[in-house]
Amino acid sequence: MNKTSLFKCIVAMSVLLGTTAAANAQTSGSCGDNATWSYDAATTTLTISGTGAMENYSGNNAPWYSYRSQITSVSISGVTTIGNYAFWSCWSLASVTIPSSVTTIGSSAFYNCQNLASVSIPSSVTSIGSSAFYNCQNLASVSIPSSVTSISEYAFYNCTSLASVTIPSSVTSISEYAFSGCSSLASVTIPSSVTTIGSSAFGGCTSLASVTIPSSVTTIGSNAFYSCTSLASVTIPSSVTSIGFQAFYSCTSLASVTIPSSVTTIGSNAFGGCTSLASVTIPSSVTSIGSFAFSGCSSLASVTIPSSVTTIGSNAFGGCTSLASVTIPSSVTSIGSFAFQSCTRLASVTIESGVTTIGYSAFSSCTSLASVTIPSSVTTIGSQAFYYCR
């Protein structure tokens, strides 16, 4: 028997065993101290009823798990919680009714329910667990009630059909990866109650065109808007003190950005790969420009580095092929390795007295560089610092 035939045989056996298991499995039972379940094969409906909390499960141990590929609808009544992993990988599930008795939707409750197109979350719900709707790829709309105070990590991760979402003013934090990979999400309103946007919260939301970050937010997490390739404009309020690692990395449509005077640190790769970014204003509050901060910003024609900056990180402006001139203020003591590597239009560089170190390959491949003045404060010039400056 060849490998193809063997594979087909294994698949056929798996289907047969799964069908047999489902046929022999019980169709009703308990799912909490005062909660019961029943499955109707004729209508492919799972009914959960009773009072109090549902039991929490872990992965594939829900008692109806053997019916997961057949369940198309779930009716819930009376219970106060939807247990962890309750409907995990019920990929045929198309509709669910969540009653007003429910206060908690558990972690991974609807994980990988790929056919679930819409869900109405009642105002009784105060907590939506991590990964609750993870990879619900057909989920086009969702209502988050004003009773919810936080959106947990991975809550709507990779819900690729989710086009819009309204986050109520009760929410104070949007956790990491909450809407990451929601590639159809075109608009989102972040309310003024939110103080933290977690890492990768909107990463990979490739349809997101604009976003206004409210003045309540103090931290934009790492990868928060990573690869939001349609994001053309963003408003960063004066409350923000830190722009995290790769926060706007590869936002290829972002044309301009104003960094408020509250920001002290621009994280590594914060705006790296923003190929449409033509101008940027760095305020005098910034003391450090992280490594790769503006690397690959090929449209960036000019930048003013304020006298507050003491460190220019490695590759900070590497590959900024439109950058024609730059003045490095006397406050800067260190120019990192590859800091301006391959800035092919860079014709002149002014390094003011104060710089002590020019890093390895700092200006390598700056093929238009005709002159540079190195002040007497410089004690170290790294190897290949001006390599291939023809």
Coordinates of C-alpha atoms in Angstrom, one line a residue:
M1 CA 0.0 0.0 0.0
N2 CA 1.4 3.4 -1.0
K3 CA 1.5 6.5 1.3
T4 CA -1.6 8.1 -0.4
S5 CA -3.7 5.0 0.0
L6 CA -2.6 4.5 3.6
F7 CA -3.5 8.2 4.4
K8 CA -6.9 7.8 2.8
C9 CA -7.5 4.6 4.8
I10 CA -6.5 6.4 8.1
V11 CA -8.8 9.3 7.4
A12 CA -11.7 6.9 6.6
M13 CA -11.1 5.0 9.8
S14 CA -11.0 8.2 11.8
V15 CA -14.3 9.4 10.4
L16 CA -15.8 6.0 11.0
L17 CA -14.5 5.8 14.6
G18 CA -15.7 9.4 15.2
T19 CA -19.2 8.6 13.8
T20 CA -19.4 5.5 15.9
A21 CA -18.2 7.3 19.0
A22 CA -20.9 9.9 18.5
A23 CA -23.5 7.3 17.9
N24 CA -22.6 5.5 21.1
A25 CA -22.1 8.7 23.2
Q26 CA -24.7 9.9 25.7
T27 CA -27.0 12.6 24.6
S28 CA -27.7 14.3 27.9
G29 CA -26.3 14.8 31.4
S30 CA -25.1 17.3 33.9
C31 CA -22.7 20.2 33.1
G32 CA -22.7 21.9 36.5
D33 CA -24.1 21.5 40.0
N34 CA -27.5 22.7 38.9
A35 CA -27.1 22.7 35.1
T36 CA -27.9 20.0 32.5
W37 CA -27.3 19.5 28.8
S38 CA -29.0 17.6 26.0
Y39 CA -28.2 17.1 22.3
D40 CA -30.9 16.6 19.7
A41 CA -29.5 14.9 16.6
A42 CA -32.5 15.7 14.5
T43 CA -32.1 19.5 14.9
T44 CA -28.4 19.4 15.7
T45 CA -29.1 21.6 18.7
L46 CA -27.3 21.6 22.0
T47 CA -29.4 22.8 24.9
I48 CA -27.9 24.0 28.2
S49 CA -30.3 24.8 31.0
G50 CA -30.5 25.1 34.8
T51 CA -29.2 27.6 37.3
G52 CA -25.8 28.7 38.6
A53 CA -22.4 28.1 37.0
M54 CA -21.6 25.8 34.2
E55 CA -18.6 23.5 34.7
N56 CA -15.3 24.6 33.3
Y57 CA -13.6 22.3 30.8
S58 CA -10.1 22.0 29.3
G59 CA -10.0 21.4 25.6
N60 CA -11.8 18.2 24.5
N61 CA -13.4 17.0 27.7
A62 CA -16.8 18.7 27.5
P63 CA -19.4 15.8 27.5
W64 CA -20.8 16.9 24.1
Y65 CA -17.4 17.0 22.5
S66 CA -18.0 14.0 20.3
Y67 CA -20.9 16.0 18.6
R68 CA -18.7 19.1 18.1
S69 CA -18.7 18.8 14.3
Q70 CA -22.5 18.3 14.1
I71 CA -23.8 21.0 16.5
T72 CA -25.2 23.9 14.5
S73 CA -27.0 25.8 17.3
V74 CA -26.7 26.2 21.0
S75 CA -29.6 27.3 23.3
I76 CA -28.6 28.4 26.8
S77 CA -31.1 29.3 29.6
G78 CA -30.8 30.0 33.3
V79 CA -27.1 29.5 33.9
T80 CA -24.9 32.3 35.1
T81 CA -21.6 31.3 33.3
I82 CA -20.5 29.7 30.1
G83 CA -17.7 27.5 31.1
N84 CA -14.1 27.5 29.9
Y85 CA -13.7 25.6 26.5
A86 CA -17.5 24.9 26.6
F87 CA -17.9 24.9 22.8
W88 CA -14.3 24.6 21.8
S89 CA -13.9 23.7 18.1
C90 CA -17.6 23.4 17.5
W91 CA -16.8 24.5 13.9
S92 CA -20.4 23.9 12.6
L93 CA -21.9 26.2 15.2
A94 CA -23.8 28.9 13.4
S95 CA -26.0 30.5 16.1
V96 CA -26.0 30.8 19.8
T97 CA -28.4 32.4 22.3
I98 CA -26.8 33.9 25.4
P99 CA -29.4 34.7 28.0
S100 CA -29.4 37.7 30.4
S101 CA -28.7 35.3 33.3
V102 CA -25.1 34.9 32.1
T103 CA -22.4 37.1 33.7
T104 CA -19.3 35.4 32.6
I105 CA -18.1 34.0 29.2
G106 CA -15.3 31.7 30.0
S107 CA -11.8 31.4 28.4
S108 CA -11.9 29.8 25.0
A109 CA -15.6 29.3 25.3
F110 CA -16.2 29.6 21.5
Y111 CA -12.6 29.0 20.4
N112 CA -12.4 28.0 16.7
C113 CA -16.2 28.2 16.1
Q114 CA -15.5 29.1 12.5
N115 CA -19.1 29.2 11.3
L116 CA -20.4 31.5 14.0
A117 CA -21.5 34.6 12.1
S118 CA -22.9 36.8 14.8
V119 CA -23.3 36.9 18.6
S120 CA -25.2 39.1 20.9
I121 CA -23.7 39.5 24.3
P122 CA -26.3 40.6 26.9
S123 CA -25.7 43.5 29.3
S124 CA -25.5 41.1 32.2
V125 CA -22.1 40.0 31.0
T126 CA -19.2 41.6 33.0
S127 CA -16.3 39.3 31.9
I128 CA -15.3 37.9 28.5
G129 CA -12.5 35.4 29.0
S130 CA -9.2 35.1 27.1
S131 CA -9.5 33.6 23.6
A132 CA -13.3 33.5 24.1
F133 CA -14.0 34.0 20.3
Y134 CA -10.5 33.0 19.1
N135 CA -10.4 32.2 15.3
C136 CA -14.2 32.7 14.8
Q137 CA -13.5 33.5 11.2
N138 CA -17.1 34.1 10.1
L139 CA -17.9 36.4 13.0
A140 CA -19.0 39.6 11.2
S141 CA -20.5 41.5 14.0
V142 CA -20.4 41.5 17.8
S143 CA -22.0 43.7 20.5
I144 CA -19.9 44.3 23.6
P145 CA -22.2 45.6 26.4
S146 CA -21.5 48.5 28.7
S147 CA -21.2 46.1 31.6
V148 CA -17.8 44.8 30.3
T149 CA -14.8 46.5 31.9
S150 CA -11.9 44.7 30.1
I151 CA -11.4 42.9 26.8
S152 CA -9.2 39.9 27.6
E153 CA -6.2 38.7 25.6
Y154 CA -6.9 37.0 22.3
A155 CA -10.7 37.5 22.9
F156 CA -11.4 38.1 19.2
Y157 CA -8.1 37.0 17.7
N158 CA -8.2 36.2 14.0
C159 CA -11.9 36.9 13.6
T160 CA -11.1 37.7 10.0
S161 CA -14.7 38.7 9.0
L162 CA -15.2 41.2 11.9
A163 CA -15.7 44.5 10.1
S164 CA -16.6 46.8 12.9
V165 CA -16.7 46.8 16.7
T166 CA -17.9 49.3 19.3
I167 CA -16.0 49.2 22.5
P168 CA -18.2 50.6 25.3
S169 CA -17.0 53.4 27.7
S170 CA -17.0 50.9 30.6
V171 CA -13.8 49.2 29.1
T172 CA -10.6 50.4 30.7
S173 CA -8.1 48.0 29.1
I174 CA -7.7 46.3 25.7
S175 CA -5.5 43.3 26.4
E176 CA -2.8 41.8 24.2
Y177 CA -3.9 40.3 20.9
A178 CA -7.5 41.2 21.6
F179 CA -8.3 42.0 18.0
S180 CA -5.1 40.9 16.4
G181 CA -5.5 39.4 12.9
C182 CA -9.0 40.9 12.4
S183 CA -8.2 41.6 8.8
S184 CA -11.7 43.0 7.9
L185 CA -11.8 45.5 10.8
A186 CA -12.1 48.8 9.0
S187 CA -13.0 51.0 11.9
V188 CA -12.8 51.0 15.7
T189 CA -13.7 53.6 18.3
I190 CA -11.5 53.4 21.4
P191 CA -13.4 55.1 24.3
S192 CA -11.9 57.6 26.6
S193 CA -12.1 55.1 29.5
V194 CA -9.3 53.0 28.0
T195 CA -5.9 53.6 29.7
T196 CA -3.9 50.7 28.1
I197 CA -3.7 49.3 24.6
G198 CA -2.0 45.9 25.0
S199 CA 0.7 44.4 22.9
S200 CA -0.5 43.4 19.4
A201 CA -4.0 44.5 20.4
F202 CA -4.8 45.5 16.8
G203 CA -1.8 43.8 15.1
G204 CA -2.5 42.6 11.5
C205 CA -5.8 44.6 11.2
T206 CA -4.9 45.2 7.6
S207 CA -8.2 47.1 6.8
L208 CA -8.0 49.5 9.6
A209 CA -7.7 53.0 7.9
S210 CA -7.6 55.4 10.8
V211 CA -7.6 55.3 14.6
T212 CA -7.9 57.9 17.3
I213 CA -6.3 57.1 20.6
P214 CA -8.1 58.9 23.5
S215 CA -6.3 61.1 26.0
S216 CA -6.8 58.5 28.7
V217 CA -4.2 56.2 27.2
T218 CA -0.7 56.4 28.6
T219 CA 0.9 53.3 27.0
I220 CA 0.8 52.0 23.5
G221 CA 2.0 48.4 23.8
S222 CA 4.5 46.6 21.6
N223 CA 3.2 45.6 18.2
A224 CA -0.1 47.4 19.1
F225 CA -0.8 48.3 15.4
Y226 CA 1.8 46.1 13.8
S227 CA 1.3 45.6 10.1
C228 CA -1.9 47.7 9.9
T229 CA -1.1 48.3 6.2
S230 CA -4.2 50.5 5.5
L231 CA -3.6 52.8 8.5
A232 CA -3.1 56.2 6.9
S233 CA -3.5 58.4 10.0
V234 CA -3.2 58.1 13.7
T235 CA -3.6 60.6 16.5
I236 CA -1.4 60.1 19.5
P237 CA -2.6 62.1 22.5
S238 CA -0.4 64.0 24.9
S239 CA -1.1 61.5 27.7
V240 CA 1.1 58.8 26.0
T241 CA 4.5 58.6 27.6
S242 CA 5.7 55.4 25.8
I243 CA 5.4 54.1 22.3
G244 CA 6.3 50.4 22.5
F245 CA 8.4 48.1 20.4
Q246 CA 7.2 47.8 16.8
A247 CA 4.0 49.7 17.8
F248 CA 3.4 50.9 14.2
Y249 CA 5.8 48.6 12.4
S250 CA 5.1 48.0 8.8
C251 CA 2.1 50.4 8.7
T252 CA 3.0 51.0 5.0
S253 CA 0.2 53.6 4.4
L254 CA 1.1 55.9 7.4
A255 CA 2.1 59.2 5.8
S256 CA 2.7 61.4 8.8
V257 CA 2.8 61.2 12.5
T258 CA 3.1 63.8 15.3
I259 CA 4.6 62.4 18.5
P260 CA 3.4 64.4 21.5
S261 CA 5.7 66.1 24.0
S262 CA 4.8 63.6 26.7
V263 CA 6.7 60.8 25.0
T264 CA 10.2 60.2 26.3
T265 CA 11.1 57.0 24.5
I266 CA 10.5 55.9 20.9
G267 CA 10.7 52.1 21.1
S268 CA 12.8 49.8 18.9
N269 CA 11.2 49.5 15.5
A270 CA 8.3 51.7 16.5
F271 CA 7.8 53.0 13.0
G272 CA 10.1 50.7 11.1
G273 CA 9.0 49.8 7.6
C274 CA 6.5 52.7 7.4
T275 CA 7.4 53.2 3.8
S276 CA 4.9 56.1 3.2
L277 CA 6.1 58.1 6.2
A278 CA 7.3 61.4 4.7
S279 CA 7.6 63.5 7.8
V280 CA 7.8 63.0 11.5
T281 CA 8.0 65.5 14.4
I282 CA 10.1 64.3 17.3
P283 CA 9.4 66.4 20.4
S284 CA 12.0 67.8 22.8
S285 CA 10.8 65.4 25.5
V286 CA 12.4 62.4 23.7
T287 CA 15.7 61.3 25.1
S288 CA 16.2 58.1 23.2
I289 CA 15.5 56.9 19.7
G290 CA 15.4 53.2 19.8
S291 CA 17.1 50.7 17.4
F292 CA 15.3 50.4 14.0
A293 CA 12.9 53.1 15.2
F294 CA 12.5 54.5 11.7
S295 CA 14.4 51.8 9.8
G296 CA 13.2 51.3 6.2
C297 CA 11.1 54.6 6.2
S298 CA 12.0 55.0 2.5
S299 CA 9.9 58.2 2.0
L300 CA 11.2 60.0 5.1
A301 CA 12.8 63.2 3.5
S302 CA 13.6 65.2 6.6
V303 CA 13.8 64.7 10.4
T304 CA 14.8 67.0 13.2
I305 CA 16.5 65.4 16.1
P306 CA 15.9 67.6 19.2
S307 CA 18.6 68.5 21.6
S308 CA 17.1 66.3 24.3
V309 CA 18.1 63.1 22.5
T310 CA 21.2 61.5 24.0
T311 CA 21.2 58.2 22.1
I312 CA 20.4 57.2 18.5
G313 CA 20.0 53.5 18.5
S314 CA 21.4 51.0 16.0
N315 CA 19.8 51.1 12.6
A316 CA 17.5 53.9 13.8
F317 CA 17.3 55.5 10.4
G318 CA 18.8 52.7 8.3
G319 CA 17.4 52.4 4.8
C320 CA 15.8 55.9 4.9
T321 CA 16.6 56.3 1.2
S322 CA 14.9 59.8 0.9
L323 CA 16.7 61.4 3.8
A324 CA 18.9 64.2 2.3
S325 CA 20.4 65.8 5.4
V326 CA 20.6 65.4 9.1
T327 CA 21.9 67.4 12.1
I328 CA 22.9 65.4 15.1
P329 CA 22.7 67.7 18.2
S330 CA 25.4 68.1 20.8
S331 CA 23.2 66.3 23.4
V332 CA 23.8 63.0 21.5
T333 CA 26.7 61.0 22.9
S334 CA 26.3 57.8 20.9
I335 CA 25.4 57.1 17.3
G336 CA 24.6 53.4 17.1
S337 CA 25.8 50.8 14.6
F338 CA 24.1 51.0 11.2
A339 CA 22.2 54.1 12.5
F340 CA 22.1 55.7 9.0
Q341 CA 23.2 52.8 6.9
S342 CA 22.0 52.9 3.2
C343 CA 20.6 56.4 3.4
T344 CA 21.6 56.7 -0.2
R345 CA 20.4 60.4 -0.6
L346 CA 22.2 61.6 2.5
A347 CA 24.5 64.3 1.1
S348 CA 25.6 66.0 4.3
V349 CA 25.8 65.2 8.0
T350 CA 26.5 67.7 10.8
I351 CA 27.7 66.1 14.0
E352 CA 27.8 68.6 16.8
S353 CA 30.4 68.5 19.6
G354 CA 29.2 66.1 22.3
V355 CA 29.2 62.8 20.3
T356 CA 31.8 60.4 21.7
T357 CA 31.1 57.3 19.7
I358 CA 30.2 56.6 16.1
G359 CA 29.1 53.0 15.9
Y360 CA 30.0 50.2 13.5
S361 CA 28.8 50.8 10.0
A362 CA 26.9 53.9 11.2
F363 CA 27.0 55.6 7.8
S364 CA 27.9 52.7 5.6
S365 CA 26.5 52.7 2.0
C366 CA 25.5 56.4 2.2
T367 CA 26.5 56.7 -1.4
S368 CA 25.7 60.4 -1.8
L369 CA 27.6 61.5 1.3
A370 CA 30.1 64.1 0.1
S371 CA 31.4 65.6 3.4
V372 CA 31.2 65.1 7.1
T373 CA 32.7 67.0 10.0
I374 CA 33.7 64.9 13.0
P375 CA 34.0 66.9 16.2
S376 CA 36.9 66.6 18.6
S377 CA 34.6 65.0 21.2
V378 CA 34.6 61.8 19.2
T379 CA 36.9 59.2 20.7
T380 CA 35.7 56.1 18.9
I381 CA 34.8 55.5 15.2
G382 CA 33.6 52.0 14.7
S383 CA 34.8 49.8 11.9
Q384 CA 33.2 50.4 8.5
A385 CA 31.6 53.5 9.9
F386 CA 31.8 55.2 6.4
Y387 CA 32.2 52.0 4.4
Y388 CA 31.2 52.4 0.7
C389 CA 30.6 56.1 0.9
R390 CA 31.8 56.4 -2.6

